[in-house]
Amino acid sequence: MNDTYDALPDPTTQPAFYEGVGVKRLLAWVVDTILIGVVAAIVASIPLFLLWFVFPLVFLVVSLIYRIGTINAFSATPGMRLFNIELRTHQGQRLDGSTAALHTIGFMIASAFFIPQVASVFLMLMSERGQGLHDMFTGVVAINSPGRH
């Protein structure tokens, strides 16, 4: 086992913490994207629909605020909470504001380019702890919420 992650549940001896997390992350991403889209559409409509001309930028800003804010507050987005998963640092702690921001920015960068996105999905499916590139970069792991798996 990698000493870096000793504070987290071991995927071999405690597999319940990791079972189904990949599928739950995908479903959580769908829920979060819909929620972000709805909020971005409302925000873009407020100033006489003028922000619809820059909707991708509005969506990006809303997504950053949504993800950083909710991960900082709950160590999970609302979509993740719906599916009972949360993010933990390699020390087993909930994410703080700076780690939530780094993780979110890493997620956005990986999502913006085809090869890093494919690599992240591949790693989530194949790595021991189901981590994508942005997870590995920030030392973050998604697990089933303790006490609810």
Short mmCIF file of C-alpha atoms in Angstrom, two decimals:
data_model
loop_
_atom_site.label_atom_id
_atom_site.label_comp_id
_atom_site.label_asym_id
_atom_site.label_seq_id
_atom_site.Cartn_x
_atom_site.Cartn_y
_atom_site.Cartn_z
CA MET A 1 0.00 0.00 0.00
CA ASN A 2 1.16 3.52 -0.76
CA ASP A 3 2.13 5.26 2.50
CA THR A 4 0.72 8.53 1.15
CA TYR A 5 -2.83 7.20 1.61
CA ASP A 6 -2.46 5.29 4.90
CA ALA A 7 -5.05 7.49 6.64
CA LEU A 8 -7.77 6.43 4.15
CA PRO A 9 -9.71 3.18 4.12
CA ASP A 10 -7.71 0.45 2.37
CA PRO A 11 -9.41 -0.63 -0.87
CA THR A 12 -8.36 -4.26 -0.26
CA THR A 13 -9.47 -4.65 3.37
CA GLN A 14 -12.34 -2.11 3.30
CA PRO A 15 -13.72 -2.31 -0.25
CA ALA A 16 -17.18 -1.02 0.78
CA PHE A 17 -15.75 2.51 0.85
CA TYR A 18 -14.94 2.28 -2.88
CA GLU A 19 -17.71 0.03 -4.27
CA GLY A 20 -19.74 1.75 -6.96
CA VAL A 21 -18.02 5.11 -6.47
CA GLY A 22 -17.15 5.45 -10.18
CA VAL A 23 -20.78 5.09 -11.28
CA LYS A 24 -21.93 7.35 -8.45
CA ARG A 25 -19.42 10.01 -9.54
CA LEU A 26 -20.80 9.87 -13.07
CA LEU A 27 -24.39 10.20 -11.84
CA ALA A 28 -23.37 13.00 -9.46
CA TRP A 29 -21.68 14.81 -12.35
CA VAL A 30 -24.92 14.62 -14.37
CA VAL A 31 -26.98 16.01 -11.46
CA ASP A 32 -24.45 18.77 -10.76
CA THR A 33 -24.23 19.74 -14.45
CA ILE A 34 -28.02 20.06 -14.65
CA LEU A 35 -28.13 22.15 -11.46
CA ILE A 36 -25.28 24.37 -12.69
CA GLY A 37 -27.02 24.77 -16.04
CA VAL A 38 -30.27 25.85 -14.39
CA VAL A 39 -28.50 28.36 -12.13
CA ALA A 40 -26.42 29.68 -15.05
CA ALA A 41 -29.57 30.10 -17.15
CA ILE A 42 -31.22 32.09 -14.35
CA VAL A 43 -28.11 34.25 -13.87
CA ALA A 44 -27.80 34.82 -17.62
CA SER A 45 -31.46 35.88 -17.79
CA ILE A 46 -31.41 38.42 -14.97
CA PRO A 47 -29.83 41.39 -16.81
CA LEU A 48 -32.42 41.46 -19.61
CA PHE A 49 -31.04 38.24 -21.11
CA LEU A 50 -27.81 40.05 -22.11
CA LEU A 51 -25.56 37.44 -20.52
CA TRP A 52 -26.89 34.78 -22.91
CA PHE A 53 -24.33 36.15 -25.38
CA VAL A 54 -21.57 34.92 -23.06
CA PHE A 55 -23.40 31.90 -21.62
CA PRO A 56 -20.33 29.59 -21.67
CA LEU A 57 -18.49 32.09 -19.48
CA VAL A 58 -21.50 32.39 -17.13
CA PHE A 59 -21.68 28.58 -16.94
CA LEU A 60 -17.95 28.38 -16.13
CA VAL A 61 -18.15 31.00 -13.37
CA VAL A 62 -21.29 29.44 -11.84
CA SER A 63 -19.63 26.01 -12.00
CA LEU A 64 -16.49 27.24 -10.24
CA ILE A 65 -18.48 28.95 -7.47
CA TYR A 66 -20.86 25.98 -7.10
CA ARG A 67 -18.14 23.33 -6.98
CA ILE A 68 -15.62 25.18 -4.81
CA GLY A 69 -18.31 26.40 -2.41
CA THR A 70 -20.08 23.09 -1.92
CA ILE A 71 -16.89 21.00 -1.76
CA ASN A 72 -15.46 23.43 0.79
CA ALA A 73 -18.64 23.27 2.88
CA PHE A 74 -19.49 19.56 2.64
CA SER A 75 -16.48 17.88 0.96
CA ALA A 76 -18.99 16.99 -1.76
CA THR A 77 -21.19 18.66 -4.34
CA PRO A 78 -24.98 18.30 -4.03
CA GLY A 79 -24.84 15.56 -6.67
CA MET A 80 -22.20 13.69 -4.67
CA ARG A 81 -24.25 14.09 -1.49
CA LEU A 82 -27.31 12.70 -3.30
CA PHE A 83 -25.34 9.53 -4.07
CA ASN A 84 -23.63 9.39 -0.63
CA ILE A 85 -20.07 9.95 -1.76
CA GLU A 86 -17.59 12.50 -0.55
CA LEU A 87 -14.07 13.65 -1.20
CA ARG A 88 -11.24 13.14 1.27
CA THR A 89 -7.62 14.25 1.29
CA HIS A 90 -4.86 11.66 1.38
CA GLN A 91 -4.77 12.29 5.16
CA GLY A 92 -8.43 11.21 5.37
CA GLN A 93 -9.69 14.74 6.09
CA ARG A 94 -12.54 16.63 4.43
CA LEU A 95 -11.40 19.16 1.85
CA ASP A 96 -10.73 22.75 2.91
CA GLY A 97 -11.19 25.80 0.70
CA SER A 98 -7.79 25.76 -0.98
CA THR A 99 -7.89 22.03 -1.69
CA ALA A 100 -11.47 22.36 -2.97
CA ALA A 101 -10.32 25.17 -5.30
CA LEU A 102 -7.29 23.21 -6.57
CA HIS A 103 -9.38 20.08 -7.09
CA THR A 104 -12.08 22.03 -8.95
CA ILE A 105 -9.59 23.86 -11.16
CA GLY A 106 -7.84 20.55 -11.91
CA PHE A 107 -11.22 19.01 -12.76
CA MET A 108 -12.04 21.92 -15.08
CA ILE A 109 -8.69 21.72 -16.86
CA ALA A 110 -8.91 17.94 -17.28
CA SER A 111 -12.49 18.30 -18.54
CA ALA A 112 -11.56 20.97 -21.06
CA PHE A 113 -9.19 18.76 -23.06
CA PHE A 114 -9.92 15.40 -24.66
CA ILE A 115 -6.77 13.46 -23.74
CA PRO A 116 -6.67 14.42 -20.03
CA GLN A 117 -10.41 13.68 -19.77
CA VAL A 118 -10.00 10.23 -21.34
CA ALA A 119 -6.97 9.58 -19.11
CA SER A 120 -8.98 10.61 -16.03
CA VAL A 121 -11.87 8.31 -16.90
CA PHE A 122 -9.45 5.43 -17.60
CA LEU A 123 -7.68 6.01 -14.28
CA MET A 124 -10.99 6.20 -12.39
CA LEU A 125 -11.93 2.83 -13.83
CA MET A 126 -8.55 1.16 -13.43
CA SER A 127 -6.73 2.64 -10.41
CA GLU A 128 -6.96 1.06 -6.98
CA ARG A 129 -8.80 4.02 -5.44
CA GLY A 130 -10.66 5.15 -8.58
CA GLN A 131 -8.83 8.48 -8.84
CA GLY A 132 -8.78 10.67 -11.93
CA LEU A 133 -5.88 12.93 -12.92
CA HIS A 134 -7.21 15.86 -10.89
CA ASP A 135 -7.68 13.59 -7.86
CA MET A 136 -4.12 12.29 -8.09
CA PHE A 137 -2.74 15.80 -8.62
CA THR A 138 -4.43 17.09 -5.47
CA GLY A 139 -4.17 13.89 -3.37
CA VAL A 140 -7.95 13.52 -3.17
CA VAL A 141 -10.02 10.33 -3.11
CA ALA A 142 -13.78 9.88 -3.57
CA ILE A 143 -15.27 7.36 -1.14
CA ASN A 144 -18.69 6.22 -0.03
CA SER A 145 -19.64 8.42 2.92
CA PRO A 146 -18.56 6.79 6.18
CA GLY A 147 -21.52 5.37 8.07
CA ARG A 148 -23.78 5.43 5.00
CA HIS A 149 -22.34 2.72 2.75
#
